[in-house]
Amino acid sequence: MKFKKLVLFTAAVAVSVAAAFGAACSGTDKGEVQQLNYSESTERISNPDQGFYRPVYVKVTEGGVAYNKNIVTAETQLYHLRIDISAFSKAVNGIADKPVTQAALDGLGGVLSFLRENDKNAVVRFAYDPGYGGGKDKEPSLQMILKHIGQACGVLNEYGDVITAIETGLIGPWGEMHSSALANPESISKIADNFLMQTESIPVLLRTPKMIYDYLGITIDDIAGYKIADTEKAYRLGLYNDGYLGSESDLGTYTDREKEIEFLSGQTGHLPFGGEVVVPESKLHDIGVCIPEMCKIHLSYLNAEWNDKVIAKWKNSYYTEACGADKAYYGKTAFEYIENRMGYRFVLKKSVFALSDKLEISLTLANVGFGNMNKTKRAMLIFTDENGAVKYERDAGIFAGGPGFGCATETNFADGSYTVYLRLYGGEADGAKRYCVKFANGGLWNETLKANKIGELEIGN
């Protein structure tokens, strides 16, 4: 059996493709360029582990957990679990510091399982602040905090596909790691170390850069050129910023903003970074000011509800030539632009099919997002017939989020015409592929298959 020809996609967008690549449908010595839409769409895409999140308050008691499932909707991919474990602290229950009960741990697992079933992700933060109401000095002893971390991590490790990051929290009002007596370098470093030791691959985020320096045993004077090797535990140690863009120091987050962002960019290149924007009178969140830093710091996620005045400001200001060169976004709101750029956003720029004894596929991709894809994905090729029915599926290795992807597959298929799709997914649960990645090209996504179209071919004698 051999290939008779390659049938190339002939959508109306072919003219722009031809302009971009010289001649649509033209063959090369390495294969045929597939005739697809290689332009970025400005469509909103809810890809895994990024974007504007919705907060979910989770009340934990000895008997289990309570939370509002109705907050989880089709419109939002990422959720911020604000997990209140104050019931296990003597400072709140008035009786004793207590280990977390099995019923409470099972309840936590139930929350994460519910998110997995709905193909959603979560940033997780624990706190002893009752009701997340702003109370300080509500923590149990440090020894009991470390025990609670070990108990929680036993659950969190089962849901690494669900969890985008752990914000260390635990100390102070709202778990923002200030004000309480335990908000000191020794306690915070022990908390961070225990999360790192007892989780397998989940990012662990601290509240300020100084907390990272304290953990590393350095100071701000040492950070110029400082790199953390990927073999070190601290490679997974990053930052969450709940004072984001609120002042030159982000309300005390930074001592030297420019210098520290340069250091942090080495970590946020492979870890999530996000938080909450604050203080509506700040000029730092003007659309013409914030974009370069968002790119530098690899912004991944923000609270969709806070600060509401800043969010409203972004929805009522616009991306223009003064902001940058993304012409497709001229006239779009600042909110739309930031939403589309948070985290990763892959645009297929070229798809080449080459013929030998196998079908060899080479894709060129551009990541136009502020951030990167921090979890590898499994790759699968899907071949559908002229009626859209799946005829063949082939494992295609892994995709780590780089600028290209290549694979080869046997072609011992029945004669016929096929559309070829690439599914990039995080795993399988309950018989369904979860956490699939959608390219930001118009017309390529197949919602039923959860896969991106990458070409067409015909097999014959």
GROMACS .gro file of C-alpha atoms in nm:
model
  461
    1MET     CA    1   0.000   0.000   0.000
    2LYS     CA    2   0.130   0.340  -0.082
    3PHE     CA    3   0.021   0.702  -0.074
    4LYS     CA    4  -0.147   0.817  -0.390
    5LYS     CA    5  -0.151   1.184  -0.300
    6LEU     CA    6  -0.192   1.435  -0.024
    7VAL     CA    7  -0.522   1.622  -0.029
    8LEU     CA    8  -0.461   1.967   0.115
    9PHE     CA    9  -0.706   2.175   0.310
   10THR     CA   10  -0.878   2.423   0.078
   11ALA     CA   11  -1.051   2.666   0.312
   12ALA     CA   12  -1.099   3.029   0.215
   13VAL     CA   13  -0.799   3.126   0.427
   14ALA     CA   14  -0.562   2.970   0.174
   15VAL     CA   15  -0.476   3.309   0.025
   16SER     CA   16  -0.320   3.433   0.347
   17VAL     CA   17  -0.137   3.104   0.387
   18ALA     CA   18   0.008   3.135   0.041
   19ALA     CA   19   0.133   3.482   0.123
   20ALA     CA   20   0.297   3.356   0.438
   21PHE     CA   21   0.469   3.053   0.289
   22GLY     CA   22   0.525   3.146  -0.073
   23ALA     CA   23   0.288   2.900  -0.231
   24ALA     CA   24   0.017   2.707  -0.057
   25CYS     CA   25   0.014   2.341  -0.162
   26SER     CA   26   0.372   2.364  -0.282
   27GLY     CA   27   0.587   2.059  -0.221
   28THR     CA   28   0.932   2.070  -0.066
   29ASP     CA   29   1.214   1.820  -0.056
   30LYS     CA   30   1.099   1.735   0.295
   31GLY     CA   31   0.727   1.704   0.230
   32GLU     CA   32   0.406   1.892   0.160
   33VAL     CA   33   0.295   2.201   0.350
   34GLN     CA   34  -0.063   2.144   0.456
   35GLN     CA   35  -0.306   2.414   0.353
   36LEU     CA   36  -0.448   2.525   0.685
   37ASN     CA   37  -0.529   2.848   0.864
   38TYR     CA   38  -0.194   2.949   1.014
   39SER     CA   39  -0.312   3.279   1.163
   40GLU     CA   40  -0.389   3.343   1.527
   41SER     CA   41  -0.753   3.383   1.613
   42THR     CA   42  -0.849   3.631   1.885
   43GLU     CA   43  -1.092   3.373   2.022
   44ARG     CA   44  -1.094   3.317   2.397
   45ILE     CA   45  -0.950   2.972   2.475
   46SER     CA   46  -0.984   2.794   2.809
   47ASN     CA   47  -0.670   2.582   2.808
   48PRO     CA   48  -0.557   2.394   3.122
   49ASP     CA   49  -0.372   2.556   3.414
   50GLN     CA   50  -0.411   2.923   3.327
   51GLY     CA   51  -0.636   3.224   3.288
   52PHE     CA   52  -0.872   3.430   3.501
   53TYR     CA   53  -0.975   3.211   3.794
   54ARG     CA   54  -1.279   3.205   4.019
   55PRO     CA   55  -1.224   3.169   4.395
   56VAL     CA   56  -1.393   2.879   4.576
   57TYR     CA   57  -1.413   2.883   4.957
   58VAL     CA   58  -1.380   2.532   5.104
   59LYS     CA   59  -1.477   2.492   5.469
   60VAL     CA   60  -1.308   2.190   5.629
   61THR     CA   61  -1.439   2.038   5.952
   62GLU     CA   62  -1.375   1.712   6.132
   63GLY     CA   63  -1.673   1.564   5.951
   64GLY     CA   64  -1.576   1.664   5.596
   65VAL     CA   65  -1.585   1.964   5.365
   66ALA     CA   66  -1.844   2.209   5.235
   67TYR     CA   67  -1.821   2.427   4.923
   68ASN     CA   68  -2.040   2.567   4.649
   69LYS     CA   69  -2.020   2.341   4.344
   70ASN     CA   70  -2.225   2.587   4.142
   71ILE     CA   71  -1.923   2.817   4.112
   72VAL     CA   72  -1.769   2.561   3.877
   73THR     CA   73  -1.907   2.635   3.530
   74ALA     CA   74  -1.825   2.583   3.164
   75GLU     CA   75  -1.701   2.942   3.134
   76THR     CA   76  -1.404   2.908   3.371
   77GLN     CA   77  -1.113   2.664   3.352
   78LEU     CA   78  -0.914   2.754   3.664
   79TYR     CA   79  -1.029   2.780   4.027
   80HIS     CA   80  -0.860   2.906   4.340
   81LEU     CA   81  -0.941   2.672   4.630
   82ARG     CA   82  -0.929   2.870   4.954
   83ILE     CA   83  -0.924   2.585   5.199
   84ASP     CA   84  -1.012   2.679   5.559
   85ILE     CA   85  -0.860   2.427   5.802
   86SER     CA   86  -0.899   2.649   6.109
   87ALA     CA   87  -1.109   2.383   6.282
   88PHE     CA   88  -0.787   2.195   6.354
   89SER     CA   89  -0.617   2.482   6.540
   90LYS     CA   90  -0.658   2.540   6.915
   91ALA     CA   91  -0.649   2.917   6.851
   92VAL     CA   92  -0.985   2.871   6.675
   93ASN     CA   93  -1.150   2.561   6.824
   94GLY     CA   94  -1.050   2.650   7.180
   95ILE     CA   95  -0.967   2.290   7.267
   96ALA     CA   96  -0.648   2.160   7.102
   97ASP     CA   97  -0.437   2.152   6.791
   98LYS     CA   98  -0.557   1.842   6.607
   99PRO     CA   99  -0.451   1.630   6.311
  100VAL     CA  100  -0.681   1.657   6.010
  101THR     CA  101  -0.939   1.379   6.022
  102GLN     CA  102  -0.971   1.112   5.755
  103ALA     CA  103  -1.320   1.241   5.674
  104ALA     CA  104  -1.173   1.585   5.604
  105LEU     CA  105  -0.898   1.438   5.384
  106ASP     CA  106  -1.154   1.232   5.195
  107GLY     CA  107  -1.358   1.547   5.148
  108LEU     CA  108  -1.057   1.730   5.005
  109GLY     CA  109  -1.004   1.443   4.765
  110GLY     CA  110  -1.369   1.471   4.669
  111VAL     CA  111  -1.330   1.838   4.576
  112LEU     CA  112  -1.031   1.764   4.354
  113SER     CA  113  -1.205   1.461   4.202
  114PHE     CA  114  -1.506   1.679   4.117
  115LEU     CA  115  -1.277   1.924   3.936
  116ARG     CA  116  -1.109   1.640   3.746
  117GLU     CA  117  -1.446   1.501   3.639
  118ASN     CA  118  -1.531   1.844   3.501
  119ASP     CA  119  -1.191   1.888   3.332
  120LYS     CA  120  -1.100   2.183   3.557
  121ASN     CA  121  -0.778   2.289   3.732
  122ALA     CA  122  -0.708   2.444   4.071
  123VAL     CA  123  -0.458   2.659   4.252
  124VAL     CA  124  -0.467   2.536   4.612
  125ARG     CA  125  -0.414   2.740   4.928
  126PHE     CA  126  -0.468   2.636   5.290
  127ALA     CA  127  -0.522   2.880   5.576
  128TYR     CA  128  -0.619   2.884   5.945
  129ASP     CA  129  -0.802   3.215   5.904
  130PRO     CA  130  -1.167   3.131   5.989
  131GLY     CA  131  -1.391   3.206   5.694
  132TYR     CA  132  -1.095   3.373   5.520
  133GLY     CA  133  -1.204   3.678   5.713
  134GLY     CA  134  -0.868   3.844   5.775
  135GLY     CA  135  -0.778   3.701   6.117
  136LYS     CA  136  -0.418   3.671   6.237
  137ASP     CA  137  -0.246   3.443   6.490
  138LYS     CA  138  -0.497   3.165   6.430
  139GLU     CA  139  -0.235   2.904   6.351
  140PRO     CA  140  -0.158   2.590   6.553
  141SER     CA  141   0.199   2.509   6.652
  142LEU     CA  142   0.454   2.484   6.374
  143GLN     CA  143   0.487   2.113   6.451
  144MET     CA  144   0.115   2.063   6.387
  145ILE     CA  145   0.129   2.275   6.069
  146LEU     CA  146   0.398   2.044   5.933
  147LYS     CA  147   0.185   1.743   6.023
  148HIS     CA  148  -0.109   1.897   5.838
  149ILE     CA  149   0.112   1.953   5.532
  150GLY     CA  150   0.211   1.587   5.530
  151GLN     CA  151  -0.151   1.480   5.556
  152ALA     CA  152  -0.264   1.716   5.280
  153CYS     CA  153   0.017   1.619   5.045
  154GLY     CA  154  -0.094   1.257   5.066
  155VAL     CA  155  -0.410   1.372   4.888
  156LEU     CA  156  -0.260   1.639   4.662
  157ASN     CA  157  -0.015   1.395   4.503
  158GLU     CA  158  -0.308   1.190   4.374
  159TYR     CA  159  -0.432   1.494   4.179
  160GLY     CA  160  -0.121   1.639   4.017
  161ASP     CA  161  -0.308   1.667   3.687
  162VAL     CA  162  -0.573   1.882   3.856
  163ILE     CA  163  -0.346   2.105   4.062
  164THR     CA  164  -0.180   2.397   3.885
  165ALA     CA  165   0.017   2.504   4.194
  166ILE     CA  166   0.018   2.508   4.572
  167GLU     CA  167   0.027   2.856   4.724
  168THR     CA  168   0.196   2.778   5.055
  169GLY     CA  169  -0.034   3.006   5.254
  170LEU     CA  170  -0.118   2.867   5.603
  171ILE     CA  171   0.015   3.172   5.788
  172GLY     CA  172  -0.168   3.498   5.852
  173PRO     CA  173  -0.487   3.661   5.726
  174TRP     CA  174  -0.618   3.494   5.407
  175GLY     CA  175  -0.309   3.271   5.411
  176GLU     CA  176  -0.103   3.556   5.268
  177MET     CA  177   0.194   3.486   5.496
  178HIS     CA  178   0.213   3.809   5.695
  179SER     CA  179   0.097   3.965   6.026
  180SER     CA  180   0.090   3.649   6.240
  181ALA     CA  181   0.370   3.563   6.483
  182LEU     CA  182   0.466   3.262   6.269
  183ALA     CA  183   0.531   3.485   5.968
  184ASN     CA  184   0.907   3.457   6.016
  185PRO     CA  185   1.183   3.317   5.793
  186GLU     CA  186   1.244   3.002   5.997
  187SER     CA  187   0.879   2.892   5.999
  188ILE     CA  188   0.815   2.985   5.638
  189SER     CA  189   1.126   2.802   5.513
  190LYS     CA  190   1.023   2.488   5.701
  191ILE     CA  191   0.675   2.507   5.554
  192ALA     CA  192   0.813   2.549   5.202
  193ASP     CA  193   1.059   2.264   5.248
  194ASN     CA  194   0.790   2.029   5.371
  195PHE     CA  195   0.567   2.103   5.072
  196LEU     CA  196   0.863   2.046   4.837
  197MET     CA  197   0.971   1.724   5.009
  198GLN     CA  198   0.624   1.576   5.027
  199THR     CA  199   0.496   1.657   4.679
  200GLU     CA  200   0.622   1.493   4.365
  201SER     CA  201   0.606   1.750   4.089
  202ILE     CA  202   0.359   2.021   4.192
  203PRO     CA  203   0.484   2.383   4.189
  204VAL     CA  204   0.509   2.540   4.536
  205LEU     CA  205   0.462   2.917   4.550
  206LEU     CA  206   0.567   3.158   4.827
  207ARG     CA  207   0.430   3.508   4.884
  208THR     CA  208   0.744   3.723   4.837
  209PRO     CA  209   1.084   3.688   4.669
  210LYS     CA  210   1.252   3.736   5.009
  211MET     CA  211   1.091   3.414   5.128
  212ILE     CA  212   1.257   3.237   4.835
  213TYR     CA  213   1.595   3.396   4.921
  214ASP     CA  214   1.556   3.292   5.283
  215TYR     CA  215   1.490   2.935   5.176
  216LEU     CA  216   1.795   2.938   4.948
  217GLY     CA  217   2.014   3.095   5.217
  218ILE     CA  218   2.093   3.404   5.010
  219THR     CA  219   1.994   3.771   5.008
  220ILE     CA  220   1.877   4.011   4.741
  221ASP     CA  221   2.242   4.110   4.695
  222ASP     CA  222   2.316   3.758   4.566
  223ILE     CA  223   2.043   3.717   4.306
  224ALA     CA  224   2.203   3.877   4.000
  225GLY     CA  225   2.277   3.584   3.771
  226TYR     CA  226   2.166   3.331   4.034
  227LYS     CA  227   2.023   3.015   3.879
  228ILE     CA  228   1.849   2.724   4.045
  229ALA     CA  229   1.939   2.391   3.883
  230ASP     CA  230   1.658   2.164   3.770
  231THR     CA  231   1.798   1.894   3.999
  232GLU     CA  232   1.728   2.101   4.311
  233LYS     CA  233   1.405   2.094   4.513
  234ALA     CA  234   1.391   2.471   4.488
  235TYR     CA  235   1.350   2.446   4.110
  236ARG     CA  236   0.978   2.405   4.192
  237LEU     CA  237   0.970   2.709   4.422
  238GLY     CA  238   0.798   3.014   4.281
  239LEU     CA  239   0.584   3.315   4.373
  240TYR     CA  240   0.221   3.416   4.407
  241ASN     CA  241   0.152   3.787   4.420
  242ASP     CA  242  -0.165   3.914   4.586
  243GLY     CA  243  -0.040   4.273   4.569
  244TYR     CA  244   0.012   4.259   4.193
  245LEU     CA  245   0.056   4.596   4.020
  246GLY     CA  246  -0.066   4.781   4.329
  247SER     CA  247   0.241   4.998   4.380
  248GLU     CA  248   0.608   5.013   4.283
  249SER     CA  249   0.674   4.745   4.547
  250ASP     CA  250   0.343   4.561   4.487
  251LEU     CA  251   0.243   4.648   4.843
  252GLY     CA  252   0.568   4.524   4.993
  253THR     CA  253   0.617   4.222   4.766
  254TYR     CA  254   0.935   4.361   4.608
  255THR     CA  255   1.234   4.548   4.747
  256ASP     CA  256   1.386   4.616   4.403
  257ARG     CA  257   1.119   4.546   4.144
  258GLU     CA  258   1.331   4.533   3.829
  259LYS     CA  259   1.612   4.330   3.982
  260GLU     CA  260   1.380   4.081   4.147
  261ILE     CA  261   1.163   4.029   3.841
  262GLU     CA  262   1.478   3.951   3.645
  263PHE     CA  263   1.563   3.683   3.902
  264LEU     CA  264   1.208   3.549   3.923
  265SER     CA  265   1.177   3.518   3.545
  266GLY     CA  266   1.421   3.229   3.564
  267GLN     CA  267   1.170   3.043   3.781
  268THR     CA  268   0.845   3.161   3.626
  269GLY     CA  269   0.969   3.041   3.289
  270HIS     CA  270   0.884   2.688   3.408
  271LEU     CA  271   0.644   2.761   3.696
  272PRO     CA  272   0.305   2.934   3.717
  273PHE     CA  273   0.296   3.294   3.835
  274GLY     CA  274  -0.018   3.483   3.931
  275GLY     CA  275  -0.228   3.639   4.203
  276GLU     CA  276  -0.456   3.938   4.238
  277VAL     CA  277  -0.438   4.290   4.099
  278VAL     CA  278  -0.499   4.563   4.358
  279VAL     CA  279  -0.530   4.939   4.418
  280PRO     CA  280  -0.725   5.086   4.127
  281GLU     CA  281  -0.539   5.419   4.121
  282SER     CA  282  -0.207   5.251   4.037
  283LYS     CA  283  -0.069   5.331   3.691
  284LEU     CA  284   0.117   5.001   3.676
  285HIS     CA  285  -0.191   4.819   3.550
  286ASP     CA  286  -0.249   5.061   3.261
  287ILE     CA  287  -0.253   4.842   2.950
  288GLY     CA  288   0.034   5.033   2.791
  289VAL     CA  289   0.250   4.984   3.101
  290CYS     CA  290   0.184   4.632   3.229
  291ILE     CA  291   0.226   4.419   2.915
  292PRO     CA  292   0.610   4.409   2.900
  293GLU     CA  293   0.632   4.305   3.264
  294MET     CA  294   0.357   4.046   3.225
  295CYS     CA  295   0.564   3.894   2.948
  296LYS     CA  296   0.887   3.912   3.150
  297ILE     CA  297   0.733   3.752   3.459
  298HIS     CA  298   0.540   3.492   3.251
  299LEU     CA  299   0.198   3.574   3.395
  300SER     CA  300  -0.022   3.262   3.417
  301TYR     CA  301  -0.332   3.344   3.622
  302LEU     CA  302  -0.528   3.621   3.796
  303ASN     CA  303  -0.839   3.651   4.008
  304ALA     CA  304  -1.135   3.740   3.785
  305GLU     CA  305  -1.313   3.907   4.079
  306TRP     CA  306  -1.043   4.115   4.248
  307ASN     CA  307  -0.979   4.395   4.221
  308ASP     CA  308  -1.315   4.452   4.056
  309LYS     CA  309  -1.231   4.814   3.973
  310VAL     CA  310  -0.910   4.711   3.797
  311ILE     CA  311  -1.098   4.442   3.603
  312ALA     CA  312  -1.355   4.705   3.502
  313LYS     CA  313  -1.072   4.937   3.398
  314TRP     CA  314  -0.931   4.667   3.169
  315LYS     CA  315  -1.273   4.599   3.021
  316ASN     CA  316  -1.311   4.969   2.938
  317SER     CA  317  -0.965   5.039   2.793
  318TYR     CA  318  -0.822   4.915   2.465
  319TYR     CA  319  -0.518   4.756   2.307
  320THR     CA  320  -0.376   4.997   2.046
  321GLU     CA  321  -0.060   5.051   1.843
  322ALA     CA  322   0.089   5.222   2.148
  323CYS     CA  323   0.064   4.890   2.336
  324GLY     CA  324   0.236   4.664   2.085
  325ALA     CA  325   0.239   4.508   1.740
  326ASP     CA  326  -0.039   4.247   1.773
  327LYS     CA  327  -0.251   4.402   1.500
  328ALA     CA  328  -0.534   4.152   1.530
  329TYR     CA  329  -0.602   4.290   1.879
  330TYR     CA  330  -0.620   4.658   1.785
  331GLY     CA  331  -0.956   4.775   1.915
  332LYS     CA  332  -0.993   4.478   2.150
  333THR     CA  333  -1.020   4.551   2.521
  334ALA     CA  334  -0.724   4.529   2.755
  335PHE     CA  335  -0.912   4.254   2.937
  336GLU     CA  336  -0.944   4.046   2.620
  337TYR     CA  337  -0.577   4.088   2.539
  338ILE     CA  338  -0.456   3.997   2.888
  339GLU     CA  339  -0.694   3.702   2.909
  340ASN     CA  340  -0.570   3.566   2.577
  341ARG     CA  341  -0.204   3.609   2.669
  342MET     CA  342  -0.201   3.466   3.023
  343GLY     CA  343  -0.012   3.138   3.031
  344TYR     CA  344   0.065   2.963   2.701
  345ARG     CA  345  -0.114   3.011   2.370
  346PHE     CA  346   0.006   2.800   2.079
  347VAL     CA  347  -0.047   2.902   1.718
  348LEU     CA  348   0.018   2.644   1.448
  349LYS     CA  349   0.242   2.817   1.194
  350LYS     CA  350   0.325   2.528   0.962
  351SER     CA  351   0.231   2.162   0.917
  352VAL     CA  352   0.433   1.942   0.686
  353PHE     CA  353   0.354   1.583   0.584
  354ALA     CA  354   0.644   1.388   0.433
  355LEU     CA  355   0.611   1.053   0.257
  356SER     CA  356   0.844   0.759   0.287
  357ASP     CA  357   0.770   0.416   0.429
  358LYS     CA  358   0.593   0.610   0.706
  359LEU     CA  359   0.396   0.930   0.736
  360GLU     CA  360   0.631   1.184   0.890
  361ILE     CA  361   0.469   1.492   1.043
  362SER     CA  362   0.651   1.812   1.136
  363LEU     CA  363   0.473   2.103   1.305
  364THR     CA  364   0.602   2.454   1.367
  365LEU     CA  365   0.439   2.629   1.661
  366ALA     CA  366   0.455   2.979   1.808
  367ASN     CA  367   0.375   3.036   2.174
  368VAL     CA  368   0.229   3.388   2.182
  369GLY     CA  369   0.134   3.373   2.551
  370PHE     CA  370   0.306   3.545   2.841
  371GLY     CA  371   0.386   3.210   3.001
  372ASN     CA  372   0.472   2.854   2.914
  373MET     CA  373   0.310   2.514   2.934
  374ASN     CA  374   0.449   2.375   3.259
  375LYS     CA  375   0.314   2.021   3.228
  376THR     CA  376   0.406   1.784   2.948
  377LYS     CA  377   0.120   1.644   2.742
  378ARG     CA  378   0.069   1.311   2.577
  379ALA     CA  379   0.023   1.327   2.199
  380MET     CA  380  -0.207   1.118   1.985
  381LEU     CA  381  -0.270   1.119   1.610
  382ILE     CA  382  -0.632   1.066   1.507
  383PHE     CA  383  -0.740   0.976   1.154
  384THR     CA  384  -1.104   1.028   1.059
  385ASP     CA  385  -1.279   0.925   0.740
  386GLU     CA  386  -1.488   1.140   0.507
  387ASN     CA  387  -1.785   1.109   0.743
  388GLY     CA  388  -1.584   1.225   1.044
  389ALA     CA  389  -1.569   0.882   1.205
  390VAL     CA  390  -1.248   0.787   1.382
  391LYS     CA  391  -1.076   0.508   1.187
  392TYR     CA  392  -0.730   0.499   1.344
  393GLU     CA  393  -0.549   0.636   1.647
  394ARG     CA  394  -0.173   0.633   1.696
  395ASP     CA  395   0.036   0.728   1.999
  396ALA     CA  396   0.269   1.013   1.903
  397GLY     CA  397   0.487   1.051   2.212
  398ILE     CA  398   0.485   1.361   2.429
  399PHE     CA  399   0.468   1.735   2.376
  400ALA     CA  400   0.666   1.952   2.618
  401GLY     CA  401   0.550   2.289   2.490
  402GLY     CA  402   0.836   2.379   2.258
  403PRO     CA  403   0.836   2.556   1.921
  404GLY     CA  404   0.785   2.239   1.724
  405PHE     CA  405   0.655   1.886   1.727
  406GLY     CA  406   0.744   1.590   1.512
  407CYS     CA  407   0.636   1.230   1.486
  408ALA     CA  408   0.614   0.941   1.241
  409THR     CA  409   0.359   0.665   1.205
  410GLU     CA  410   0.300   0.351   1.000
  411THR     CA  411   0.040   0.390   0.727
  412ASN     CA  412  -0.104   0.043   0.694
  413PHE     CA  413  -0.451   0.192   0.660
  414ALA     CA  414  -0.735   0.100   0.431
  415ASP     CA  415  -0.757   0.302   0.111
  416GLY     CA  416  -0.946   0.626   0.153
  417SER     CA  417  -0.937   0.993   0.242
  418TYR     CA  418  -0.847   1.094   0.595
  419THR     CA  419  -0.841   1.408   0.804
  420VAL     CA  420  -0.555   1.406   1.052
  421TYR     CA  421  -0.583   1.551   1.403
  422LEU     CA  422  -0.339   1.591   1.688
  423ARG     CA  423  -0.470   1.553   2.041
  424LEU     CA  424  -0.247   1.691   2.319
  425TYR     CA  425  -0.382   1.576   2.653
  426GLY     CA  426  -0.292   1.544   3.017
  427GLY     CA  427  -0.420   1.194   3.078
  428GLU     CA  428  -0.733   0.984   3.094
  429ALA     CA  429  -0.995   0.958   3.367
  430ASP     CA  430  -1.325   0.770   3.360
  431GLY     CA  431  -1.267   0.683   2.995
  432ALA     CA  432  -1.228   1.045   2.883
  433LYS     CA  433  -0.919   1.236   2.774
  434ARG     CA  434  -0.858   1.524   3.014
  435TYR     CA  435  -0.679   1.858   3.000
  436CYS     CA  436  -0.649   1.884   2.621
  437VAL     CA  437  -0.469   2.178   2.456
  438LYS     CA  438  -0.638   2.380   2.185
  439PHE     CA  439  -0.435   2.571   1.927
  440ALA     CA  440  -0.529   2.938   1.876
  441ASN     CA  441  -0.601   2.896   1.503
  442GLY     CA  442  -0.951   2.942   1.373
  443GLY     CA  443  -1.119   2.637   1.223
  444LEU     CA  444  -0.877   2.368   1.342
  445TRP     CA  445  -1.033   2.254   1.670
  446ASN     CA  446  -1.263   1.952   1.680
  447GLU     CA  447  -1.458   1.973   2.005
  448THR     CA  448  -1.581   1.614   1.986
  449LEU     CA  449  -1.230   1.474   1.945
  450LYS     CA  450  -1.066   1.737   2.168
  451ALA     CA  451  -0.800   1.762   1.898
  452ASN     CA  452  -0.649   2.006   1.647
  453LYS     CA  453  -0.666   1.945   1.273
  454ILE     CA  454  -0.317   1.929   1.122
  455GLY     CA  455  -0.382   1.810   0.766
  456GLU     CA  456  -0.550   1.579   0.518
  457LEU     CA  457  -0.431   1.285   0.311
  458GLU     CA  458  -0.553   1.013   0.080
  459ILE     CA  459  -0.426   0.660   0.066
  460GLY     CA  460  -0.465   0.445  -0.244
  461ASN     CA  461  -0.296   0.189  -0.464
   0.00000   0.00000   0.00000
